[in-house]
Short mmCIF file of C-alpha atoms and ligand atoms in Angstrom, two decimals:
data_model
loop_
_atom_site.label_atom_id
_atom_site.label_comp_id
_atom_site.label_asym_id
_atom_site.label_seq_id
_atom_site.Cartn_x
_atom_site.Cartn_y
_atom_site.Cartn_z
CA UNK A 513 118.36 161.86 83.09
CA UNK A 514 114.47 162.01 83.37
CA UNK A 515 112.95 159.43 81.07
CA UNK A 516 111.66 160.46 78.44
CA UNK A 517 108.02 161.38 77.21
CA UNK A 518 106.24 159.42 74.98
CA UNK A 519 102.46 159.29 73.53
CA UNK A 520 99.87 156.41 75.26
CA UNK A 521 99.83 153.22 73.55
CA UNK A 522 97.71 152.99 70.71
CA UNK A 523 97.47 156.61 70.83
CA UNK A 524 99.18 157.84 67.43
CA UNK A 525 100.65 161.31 66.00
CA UNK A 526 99.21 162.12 62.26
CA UNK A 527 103.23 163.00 61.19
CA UNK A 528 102.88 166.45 58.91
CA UNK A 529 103.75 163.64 55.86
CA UNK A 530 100.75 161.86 56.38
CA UNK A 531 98.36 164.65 56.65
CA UNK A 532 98.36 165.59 53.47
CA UNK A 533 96.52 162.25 52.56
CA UNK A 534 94.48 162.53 56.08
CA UNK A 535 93.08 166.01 54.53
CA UNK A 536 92.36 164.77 51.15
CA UNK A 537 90.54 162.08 52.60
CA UNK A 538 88.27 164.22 54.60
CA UNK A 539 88.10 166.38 52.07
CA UNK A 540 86.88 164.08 49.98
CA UNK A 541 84.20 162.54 52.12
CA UNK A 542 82.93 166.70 53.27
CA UNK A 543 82.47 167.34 49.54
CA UNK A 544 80.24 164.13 48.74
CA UNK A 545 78.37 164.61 52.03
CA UNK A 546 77.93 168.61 51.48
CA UNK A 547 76.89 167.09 47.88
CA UNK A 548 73.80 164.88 49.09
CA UNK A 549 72.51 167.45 51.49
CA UNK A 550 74.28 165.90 54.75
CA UNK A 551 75.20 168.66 57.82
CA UNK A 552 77.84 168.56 59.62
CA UNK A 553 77.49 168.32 63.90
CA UNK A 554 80.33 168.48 65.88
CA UNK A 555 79.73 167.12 69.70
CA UNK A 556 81.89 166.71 72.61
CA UNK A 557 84.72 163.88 73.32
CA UNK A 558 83.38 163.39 76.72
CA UNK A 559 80.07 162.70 78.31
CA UNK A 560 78.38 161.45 81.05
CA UNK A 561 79.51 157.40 81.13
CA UNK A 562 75.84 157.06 81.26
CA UNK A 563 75.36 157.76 77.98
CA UNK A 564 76.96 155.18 76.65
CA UNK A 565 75.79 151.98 79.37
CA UNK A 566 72.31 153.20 77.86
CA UNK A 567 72.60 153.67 74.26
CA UNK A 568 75.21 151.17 73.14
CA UNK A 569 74.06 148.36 75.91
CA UNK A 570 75.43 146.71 79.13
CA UNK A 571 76.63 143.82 77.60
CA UNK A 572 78.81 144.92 74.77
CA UNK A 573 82.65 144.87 74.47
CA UNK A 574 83.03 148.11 74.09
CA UNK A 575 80.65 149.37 77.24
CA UNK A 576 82.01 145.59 79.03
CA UNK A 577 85.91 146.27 78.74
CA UNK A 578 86.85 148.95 76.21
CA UNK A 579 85.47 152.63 77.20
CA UNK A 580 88.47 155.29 79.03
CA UNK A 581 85.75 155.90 82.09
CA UNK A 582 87.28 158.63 84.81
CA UNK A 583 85.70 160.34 87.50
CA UNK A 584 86.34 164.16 87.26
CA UNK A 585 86.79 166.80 89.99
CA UNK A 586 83.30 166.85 90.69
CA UNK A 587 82.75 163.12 90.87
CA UNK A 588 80.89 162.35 87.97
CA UNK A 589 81.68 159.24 86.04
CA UNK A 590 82.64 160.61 82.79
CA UNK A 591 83.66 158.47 79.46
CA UNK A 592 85.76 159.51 76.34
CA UNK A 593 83.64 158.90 73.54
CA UNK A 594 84.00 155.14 72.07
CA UNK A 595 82.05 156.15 69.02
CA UNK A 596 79.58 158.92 67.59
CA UNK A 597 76.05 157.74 67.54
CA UNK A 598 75.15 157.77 71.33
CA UNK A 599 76.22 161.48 71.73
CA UNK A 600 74.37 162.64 68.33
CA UNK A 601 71.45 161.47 69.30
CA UNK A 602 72.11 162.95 72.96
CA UNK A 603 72.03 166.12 71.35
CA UNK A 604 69.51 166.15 68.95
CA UNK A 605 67.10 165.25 71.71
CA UNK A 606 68.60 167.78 73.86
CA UNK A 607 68.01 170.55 71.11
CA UNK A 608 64.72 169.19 70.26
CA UNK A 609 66.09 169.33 66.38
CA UNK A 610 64.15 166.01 65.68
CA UNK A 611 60.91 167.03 67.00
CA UNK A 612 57.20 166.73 65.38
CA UNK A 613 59.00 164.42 62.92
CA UNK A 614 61.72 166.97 61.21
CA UNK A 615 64.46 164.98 59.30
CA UNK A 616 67.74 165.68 60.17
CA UNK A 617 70.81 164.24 58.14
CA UNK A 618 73.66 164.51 60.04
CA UNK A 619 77.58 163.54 60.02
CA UNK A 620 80.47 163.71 62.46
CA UNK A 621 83.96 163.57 62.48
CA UNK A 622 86.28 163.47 65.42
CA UNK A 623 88.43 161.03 67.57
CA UNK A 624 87.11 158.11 69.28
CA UNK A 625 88.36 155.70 72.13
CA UNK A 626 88.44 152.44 73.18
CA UNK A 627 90.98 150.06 74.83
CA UNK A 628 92.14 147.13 72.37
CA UNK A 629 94.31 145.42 71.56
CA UNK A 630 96.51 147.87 69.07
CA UNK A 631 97.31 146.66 66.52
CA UNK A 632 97.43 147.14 62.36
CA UNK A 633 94.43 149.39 61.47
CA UNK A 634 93.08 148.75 65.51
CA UNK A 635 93.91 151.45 67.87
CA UNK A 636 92.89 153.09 70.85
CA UNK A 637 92.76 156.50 70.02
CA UNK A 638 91.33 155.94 66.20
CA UNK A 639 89.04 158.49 64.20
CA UNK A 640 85.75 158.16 62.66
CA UNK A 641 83.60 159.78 60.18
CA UNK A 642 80.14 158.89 61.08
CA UNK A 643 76.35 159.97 59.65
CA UNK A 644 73.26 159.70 61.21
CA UNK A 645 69.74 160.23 59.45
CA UNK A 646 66.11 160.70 61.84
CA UNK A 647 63.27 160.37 61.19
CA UNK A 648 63.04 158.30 57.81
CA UNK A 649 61.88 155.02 58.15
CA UNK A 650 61.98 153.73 54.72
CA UNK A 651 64.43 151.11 53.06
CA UNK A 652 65.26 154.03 50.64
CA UNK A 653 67.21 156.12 52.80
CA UNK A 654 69.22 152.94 53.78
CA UNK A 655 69.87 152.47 50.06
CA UNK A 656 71.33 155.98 50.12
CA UNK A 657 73.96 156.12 52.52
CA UNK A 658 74.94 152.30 50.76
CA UNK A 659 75.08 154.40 47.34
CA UNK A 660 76.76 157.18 48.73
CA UNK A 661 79.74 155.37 50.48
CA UNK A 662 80.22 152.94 46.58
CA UNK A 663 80.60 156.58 45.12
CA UNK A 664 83.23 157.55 48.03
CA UNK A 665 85.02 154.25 46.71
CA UNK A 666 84.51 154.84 43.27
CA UNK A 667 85.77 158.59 43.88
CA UNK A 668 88.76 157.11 45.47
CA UNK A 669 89.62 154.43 43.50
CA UNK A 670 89.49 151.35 45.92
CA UNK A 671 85.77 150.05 44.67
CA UNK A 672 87.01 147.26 43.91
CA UNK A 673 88.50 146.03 46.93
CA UNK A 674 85.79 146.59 48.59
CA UNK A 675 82.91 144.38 49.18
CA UNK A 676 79.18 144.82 51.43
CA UNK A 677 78.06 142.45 53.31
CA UNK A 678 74.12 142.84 54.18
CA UNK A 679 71.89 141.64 57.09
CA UNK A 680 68.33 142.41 58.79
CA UNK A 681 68.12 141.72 61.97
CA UNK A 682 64.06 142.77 61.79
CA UNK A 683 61.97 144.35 63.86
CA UNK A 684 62.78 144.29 67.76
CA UNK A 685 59.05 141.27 67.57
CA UNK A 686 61.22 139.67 64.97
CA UNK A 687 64.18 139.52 66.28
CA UNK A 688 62.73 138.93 70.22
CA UNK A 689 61.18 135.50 68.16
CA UNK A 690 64.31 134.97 67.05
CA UNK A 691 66.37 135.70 69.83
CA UNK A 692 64.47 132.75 71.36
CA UNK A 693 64.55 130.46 68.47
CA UNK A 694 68.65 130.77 68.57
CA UNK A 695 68.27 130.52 72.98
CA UNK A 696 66.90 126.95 72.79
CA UNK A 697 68.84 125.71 70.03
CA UNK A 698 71.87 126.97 71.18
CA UNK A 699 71.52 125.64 74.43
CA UNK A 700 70.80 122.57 73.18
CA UNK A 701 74.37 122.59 72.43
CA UNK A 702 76.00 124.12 75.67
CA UNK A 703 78.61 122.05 75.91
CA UNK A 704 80.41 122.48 72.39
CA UNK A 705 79.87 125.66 72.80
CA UNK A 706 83.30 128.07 73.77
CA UNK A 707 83.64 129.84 77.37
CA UNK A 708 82.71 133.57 75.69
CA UNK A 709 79.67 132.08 74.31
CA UNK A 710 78.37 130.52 76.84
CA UNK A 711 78.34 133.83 78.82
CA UNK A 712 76.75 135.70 75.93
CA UNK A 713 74.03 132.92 75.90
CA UNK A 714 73.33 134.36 78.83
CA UNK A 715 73.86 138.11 78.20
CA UNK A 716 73.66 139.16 74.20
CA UNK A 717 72.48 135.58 72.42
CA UNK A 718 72.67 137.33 69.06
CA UNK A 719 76.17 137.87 69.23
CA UNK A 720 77.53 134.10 69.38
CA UNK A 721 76.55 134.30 65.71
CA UNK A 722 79.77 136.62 65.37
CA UNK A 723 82.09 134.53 67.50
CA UNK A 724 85.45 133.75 66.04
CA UNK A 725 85.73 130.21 67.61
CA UNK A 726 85.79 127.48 65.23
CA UNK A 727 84.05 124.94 67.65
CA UNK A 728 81.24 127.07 68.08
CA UNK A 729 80.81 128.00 64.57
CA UNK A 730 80.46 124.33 63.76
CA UNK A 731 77.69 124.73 66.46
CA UNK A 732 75.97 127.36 64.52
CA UNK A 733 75.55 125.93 60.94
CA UNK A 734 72.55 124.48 61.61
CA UNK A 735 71.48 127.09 63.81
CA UNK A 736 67.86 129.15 63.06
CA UNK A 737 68.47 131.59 60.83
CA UNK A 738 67.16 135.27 61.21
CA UNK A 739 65.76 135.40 57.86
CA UNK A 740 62.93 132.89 58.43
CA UNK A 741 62.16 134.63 61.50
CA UNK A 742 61.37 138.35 59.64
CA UNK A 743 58.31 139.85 59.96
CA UNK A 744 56.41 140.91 56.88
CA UNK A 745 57.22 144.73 57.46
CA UNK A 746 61.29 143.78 57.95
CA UNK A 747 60.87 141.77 55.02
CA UNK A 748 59.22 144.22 52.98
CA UNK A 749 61.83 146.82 54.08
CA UNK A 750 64.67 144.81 53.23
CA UNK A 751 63.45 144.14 49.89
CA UNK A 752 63.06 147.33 49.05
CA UNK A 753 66.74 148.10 50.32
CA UNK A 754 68.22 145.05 48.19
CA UNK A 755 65.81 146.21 44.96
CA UNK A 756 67.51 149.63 45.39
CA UNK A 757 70.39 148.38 45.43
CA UNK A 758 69.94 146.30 42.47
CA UNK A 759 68.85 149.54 40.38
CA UNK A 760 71.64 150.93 41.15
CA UNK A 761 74.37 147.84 40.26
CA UNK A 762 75.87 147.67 43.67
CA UNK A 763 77.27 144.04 44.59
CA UNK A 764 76.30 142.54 47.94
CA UNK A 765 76.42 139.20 49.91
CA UNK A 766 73.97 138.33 52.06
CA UNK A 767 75.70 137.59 55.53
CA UNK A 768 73.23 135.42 58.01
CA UNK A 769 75.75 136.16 60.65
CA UNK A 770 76.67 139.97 60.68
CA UNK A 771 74.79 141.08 63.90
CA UNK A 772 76.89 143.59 64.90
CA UNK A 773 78.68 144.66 68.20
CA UNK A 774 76.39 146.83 69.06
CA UNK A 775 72.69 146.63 70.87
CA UNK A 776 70.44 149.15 68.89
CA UNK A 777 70.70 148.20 65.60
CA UNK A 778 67.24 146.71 63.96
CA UNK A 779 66.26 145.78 60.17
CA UNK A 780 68.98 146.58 58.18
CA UNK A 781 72.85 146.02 58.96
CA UNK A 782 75.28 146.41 56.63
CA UNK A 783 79.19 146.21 56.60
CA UNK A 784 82.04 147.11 54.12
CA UNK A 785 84.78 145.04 54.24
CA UNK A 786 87.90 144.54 52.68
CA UNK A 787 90.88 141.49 52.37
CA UNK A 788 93.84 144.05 51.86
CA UNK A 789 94.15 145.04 55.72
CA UNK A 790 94.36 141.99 56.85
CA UNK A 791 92.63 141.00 60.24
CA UNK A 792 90.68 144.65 60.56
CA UNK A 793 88.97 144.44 57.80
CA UNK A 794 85.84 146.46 58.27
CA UNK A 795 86.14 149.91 57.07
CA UNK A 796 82.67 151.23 57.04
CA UNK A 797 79.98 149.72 59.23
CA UNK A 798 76.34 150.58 60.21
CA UNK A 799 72.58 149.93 60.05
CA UNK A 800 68.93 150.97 61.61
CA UNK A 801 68.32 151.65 64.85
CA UNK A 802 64.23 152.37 65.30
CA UNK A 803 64.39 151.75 68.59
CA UNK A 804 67.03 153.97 70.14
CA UNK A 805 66.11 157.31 70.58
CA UNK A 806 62.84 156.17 72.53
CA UNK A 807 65.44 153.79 74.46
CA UNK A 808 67.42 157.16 75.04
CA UNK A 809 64.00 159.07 76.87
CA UNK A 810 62.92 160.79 73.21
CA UNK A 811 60.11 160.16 71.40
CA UNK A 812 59.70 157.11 69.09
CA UNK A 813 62.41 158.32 66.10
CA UNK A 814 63.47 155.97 63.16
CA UNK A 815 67.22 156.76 62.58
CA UNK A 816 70.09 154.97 60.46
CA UNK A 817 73.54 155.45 60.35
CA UNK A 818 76.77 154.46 59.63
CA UNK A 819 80.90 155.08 60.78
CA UNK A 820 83.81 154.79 58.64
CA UNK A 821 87.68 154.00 59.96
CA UNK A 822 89.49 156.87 58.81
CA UNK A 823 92.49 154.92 59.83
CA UNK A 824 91.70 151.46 58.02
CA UNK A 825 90.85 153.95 54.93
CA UNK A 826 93.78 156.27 54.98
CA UNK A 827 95.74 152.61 55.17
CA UNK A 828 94.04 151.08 52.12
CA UNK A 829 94.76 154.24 49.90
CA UNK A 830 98.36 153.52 50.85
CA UNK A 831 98.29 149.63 50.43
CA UNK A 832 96.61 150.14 46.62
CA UNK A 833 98.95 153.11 45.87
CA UNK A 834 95.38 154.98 45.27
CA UNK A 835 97.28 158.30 46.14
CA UNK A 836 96.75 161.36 44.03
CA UNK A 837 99.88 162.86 42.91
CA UNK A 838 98.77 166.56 43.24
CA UNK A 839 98.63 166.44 47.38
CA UNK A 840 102.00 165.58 47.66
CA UNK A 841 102.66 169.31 46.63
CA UNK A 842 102.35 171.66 49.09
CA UNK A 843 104.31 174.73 47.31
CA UNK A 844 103.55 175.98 43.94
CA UNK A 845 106.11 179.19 44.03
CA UNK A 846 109.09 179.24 46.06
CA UNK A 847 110.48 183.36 46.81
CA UNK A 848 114.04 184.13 47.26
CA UNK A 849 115.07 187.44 48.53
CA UNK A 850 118.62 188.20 48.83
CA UNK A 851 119.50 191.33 50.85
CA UNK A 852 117.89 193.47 53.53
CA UNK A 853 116.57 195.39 50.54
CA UNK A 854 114.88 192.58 48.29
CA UNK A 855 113.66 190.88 51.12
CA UNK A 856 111.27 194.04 52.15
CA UNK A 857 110.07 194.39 48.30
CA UNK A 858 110.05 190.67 47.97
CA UNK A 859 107.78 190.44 51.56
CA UNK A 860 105.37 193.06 49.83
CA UNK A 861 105.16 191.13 45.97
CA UNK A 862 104.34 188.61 48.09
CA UNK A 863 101.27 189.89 50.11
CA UNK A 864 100.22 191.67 46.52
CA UNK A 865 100.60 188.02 44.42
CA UNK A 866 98.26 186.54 47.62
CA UNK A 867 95.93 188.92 47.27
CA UNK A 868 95.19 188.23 43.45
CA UNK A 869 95.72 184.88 44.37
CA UNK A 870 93.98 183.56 46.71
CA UNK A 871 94.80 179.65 46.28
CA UNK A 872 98.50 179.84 45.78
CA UNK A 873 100.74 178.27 47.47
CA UNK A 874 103.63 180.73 48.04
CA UNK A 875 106.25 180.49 50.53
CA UNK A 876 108.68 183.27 51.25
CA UNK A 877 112.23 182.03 52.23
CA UNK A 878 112.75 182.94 55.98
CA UNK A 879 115.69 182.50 57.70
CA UNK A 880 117.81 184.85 54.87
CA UNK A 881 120.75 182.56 53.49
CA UNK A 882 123.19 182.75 50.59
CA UNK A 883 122.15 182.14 46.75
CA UNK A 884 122.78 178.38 47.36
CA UNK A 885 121.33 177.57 50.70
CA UNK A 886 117.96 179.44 49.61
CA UNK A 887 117.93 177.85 46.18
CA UNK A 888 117.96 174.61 47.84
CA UNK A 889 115.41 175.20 50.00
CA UNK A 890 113.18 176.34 47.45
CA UNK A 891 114.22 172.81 45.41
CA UNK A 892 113.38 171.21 48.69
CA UNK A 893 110.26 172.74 48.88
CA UNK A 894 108.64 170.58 46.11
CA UNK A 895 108.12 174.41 44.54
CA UNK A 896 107.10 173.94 40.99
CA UNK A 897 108.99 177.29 40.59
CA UNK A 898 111.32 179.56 41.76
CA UNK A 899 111.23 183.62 42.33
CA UNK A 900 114.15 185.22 42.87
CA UNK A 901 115.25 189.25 43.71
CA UNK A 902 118.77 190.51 43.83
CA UNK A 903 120.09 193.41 42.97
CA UNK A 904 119.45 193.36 39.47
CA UNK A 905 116.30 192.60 39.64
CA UNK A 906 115.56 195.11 42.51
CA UNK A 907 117.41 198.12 39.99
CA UNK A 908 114.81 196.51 37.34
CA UNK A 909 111.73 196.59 39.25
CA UNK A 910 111.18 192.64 37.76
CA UNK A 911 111.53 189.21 39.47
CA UNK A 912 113.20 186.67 37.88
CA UNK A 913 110.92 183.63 37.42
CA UNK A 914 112.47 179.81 37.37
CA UNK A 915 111.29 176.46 36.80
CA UNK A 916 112.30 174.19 38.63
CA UNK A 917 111.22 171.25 37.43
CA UNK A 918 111.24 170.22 34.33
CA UNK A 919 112.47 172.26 30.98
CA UNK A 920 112.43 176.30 30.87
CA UNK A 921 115.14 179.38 30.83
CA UNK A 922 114.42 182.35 33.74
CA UNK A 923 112.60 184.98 32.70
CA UNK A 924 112.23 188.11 34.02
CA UNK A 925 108.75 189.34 34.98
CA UNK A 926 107.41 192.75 35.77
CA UNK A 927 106.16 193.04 39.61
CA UNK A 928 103.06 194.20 38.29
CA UNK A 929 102.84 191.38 35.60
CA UNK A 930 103.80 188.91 38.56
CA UNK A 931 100.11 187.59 39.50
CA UNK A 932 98.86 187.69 36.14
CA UNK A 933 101.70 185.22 34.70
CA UNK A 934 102.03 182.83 37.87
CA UNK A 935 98.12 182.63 37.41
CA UNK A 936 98.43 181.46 34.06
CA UNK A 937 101.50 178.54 34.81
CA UNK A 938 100.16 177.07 38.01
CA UNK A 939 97.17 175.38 38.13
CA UNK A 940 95.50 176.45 41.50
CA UNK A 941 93.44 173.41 43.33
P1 ATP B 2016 85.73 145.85 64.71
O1 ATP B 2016 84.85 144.69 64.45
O2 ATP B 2016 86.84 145.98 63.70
O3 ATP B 2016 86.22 145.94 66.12
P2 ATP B 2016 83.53 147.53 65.34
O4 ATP B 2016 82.36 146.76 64.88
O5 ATP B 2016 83.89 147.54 66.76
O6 ATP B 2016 84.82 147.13 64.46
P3 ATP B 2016 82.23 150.05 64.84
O7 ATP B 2016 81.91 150.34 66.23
O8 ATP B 2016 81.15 149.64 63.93
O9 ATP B 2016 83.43 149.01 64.79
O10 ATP B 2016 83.00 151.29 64.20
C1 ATP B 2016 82.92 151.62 62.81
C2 ATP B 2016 84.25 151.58 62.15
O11 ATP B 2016 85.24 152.24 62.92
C3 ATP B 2016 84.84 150.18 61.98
O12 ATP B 2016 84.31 149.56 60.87
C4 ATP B 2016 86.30 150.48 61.81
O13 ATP B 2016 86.57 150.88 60.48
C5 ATP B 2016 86.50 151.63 62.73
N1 ATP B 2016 87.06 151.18 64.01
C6 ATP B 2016 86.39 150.62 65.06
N2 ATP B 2016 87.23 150.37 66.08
C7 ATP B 2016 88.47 150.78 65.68
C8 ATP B 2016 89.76 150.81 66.29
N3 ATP B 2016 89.94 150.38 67.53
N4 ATP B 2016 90.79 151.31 65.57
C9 ATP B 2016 90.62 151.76 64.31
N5 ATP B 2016 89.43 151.77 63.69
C10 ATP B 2016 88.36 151.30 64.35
MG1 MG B 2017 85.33 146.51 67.92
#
């Protein structure tokens, strides 16, 4: 027997019972981001592996040992996506679409890929939804996509498990000061400090503040700290971010240490995590990044951003039981047909019902079947209600109308009356 197929590690189906929640999720997130003038961009899974070595940096985990990189039939080193930002901002320069200063608000939603570890809420084929704004500079277009992800928590009921943690990593003067500030102290301390860290000494100094080794975070307590290092204008700008923030009664912590994996980000990072997913507990994560459309060829273009786990979210609706009752339903009206005869007229109530109503959900029984099989389907269905045409019905031009759930006798209802009386018992989302 030939062995049998089975998905890539890490690499998961969305089962039809879980994308119900997936959908209202989304939906959820569209609606807000329609709501505060955001547009939606949809680019490719693949690009050149260039791309990325440029825009997210050489010395990162995810461009060191993470990306899917494959030559293709022409030979050119191509790379499945390992997050949004480097190909948005491939294609607004491509379309000129930030040009002469325009804003652009943007958001994104798709797969991603990178090779972990999977694990609980860490995967290798995992999906994001991700926003990108050009072109403002100011602290109060931070504070905006900070509000607007508290009201996706409030909206979905896990604000309070929730929590931001807030950074500025300053200008790329400040943080070049710093940078060598943290060098000399840090290799003052070599020698306690752990193998990884040593290397990024080297290669990425910044990001031994976010090592997990308890050795060298002894090392870095007394370490210099990025926030004596700002520069008036980061200061100012992060000021004006936390002040926002302030008006608008949003909890942070200030977190010395949250540099982020990634090279472009500059001024303000910001992450929300939670404790209820236990070791992946970032959910949303993202900051400023003035420097990386020139880095990408463009001209100089402030942009700030931010991608969300769908994954780690769809999770923590589950774990806190935050799950709307409604969009378990998926059938409002259930329509039995028995008989070559009933199942004709029923087939044409049907298309007249949908075309009064546009947003019911009405499912005709296929597959024929006796009085009890069909009857149990429609039970099965999760139909708040059942329709049903025999051959009394059929001699009487009415259906007969049943609730199933809950208290109620059958009724008989005119076809003609049909739409008007299922419009006023089901409430349509
Ligand atoms: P982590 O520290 O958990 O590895 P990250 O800093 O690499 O996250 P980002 O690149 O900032 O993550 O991506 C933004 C968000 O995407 C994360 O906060 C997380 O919610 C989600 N995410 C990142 N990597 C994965 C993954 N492998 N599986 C599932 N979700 C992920
Ligand atoms: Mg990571």
């Amino acid at each position: 027997m030939s062995k049998s197929l089975q998905a890539i590690r890490g690499m998961n189906d969305i089962l039809p019972e879980q994308t119900p929640l997936w959908r209202y999720f989304e939906g959820t997130v569209a609606r807000l981001l329609d709501n505060y003038g955001y547009k939606q961009i949809r680019m490719p899974i693949v690009e050149f592996t260039e791309l990325f070595k440029r825009s997210i940096g050489e010395v990162t985990d995810i461009v060191e040992k993470e990306m899917y990189t494959f030559e293709d039939r022409n030979g050119d080193s191509l790379t499945l996506r390992p997050e949004g930002t480097a190909a948005c901002v491939r294609a607004v320069l491509e379309h000129g679409i930030t040009g002469g200063g325009q804003v652009q608000k943007l958001w994104y939603i798709g797969p991603m890929f990178r090779h972990e570890r999977p694990q609980k809420g860490r995967y290798r084929q995992f999906h994001q939804i991700g926003l990108e704004v050009f072109n403002l500079d100011g602290p109060d277009i931070d504070a905006e996509l900070i509000i607007m992800t508290w009201r996706l928590w409030g909206e979905l009921g896990i604000r309070d498990a929730v929590k931001l943690e807030l950074n500025s990593l300053g200008t790329s003067e400040s943080r070049s000061r710093y940078r060598e500030a943290l060098v000399e102290y840090l290799s003052a301390h070599h020698d306690k400090l752990d193998e990884d860290s040593q290397r990024r000494l080297k290669t990425n100094p910044l990001r031994v503040l976010d090592t997990k080794n308890a050795d060298t975070q002894a090392v870095l307590v007394d370490a210099p700290k990025m926030a004596d290092y700002l520069d008036d204008e980061s200061r100012a700008h992060f000021e004006g971010l936390k002040a926002r923030l302030d008006a608008v009664g949003i909890p942070y912590v200030l977190n010395p240490k949250l540099v982020r994996g990634l090279d472009y980000y500059s001024k303000t990072v910001f992450e929300w995590v939670t404790d209820k997913l236990g070791a992946q507990g970032t959910v949303c994560a993202g900051g400023r990044y003035d420097g990386l459309v020139e880095q990408m060829g463009g001209k100089p273009t402030p942009g700030v951003g931010f991608a969300m786990g769908i994954e780690r979210l769809v999770l923590m609706l589950e774990t806190l039981e935050q799950i709307p009752q409604e969009i378990s339903r998926q059938v409002d009206v259930y329509l039995c047909a028995f008989g070559e005869e009933a199942e004709l007229a029923g087939l044409a109530l049907a298309e007249r019902v949908r075309d009064e109503l546009p947003n019911l959900r009405l499912q005709v029984n296929a597959g024929a079947g006796s009085f009890k099989s069909q009857f149990k389907k429609a039970d099965k269905s999760g139909a708040l209600y059942a329709l049903i045409l025999g051959d009394d019905e059929m001699a009487q031009q009415v259906v007969g109308f049943k609730p199933l759930r809950g208290q109620g006798e059958q009724q008989s209802i005119a076809w003609d009356a049909l739409a008007a009386h299922l419009a006023t018992c089901v409430v349509q989302g």
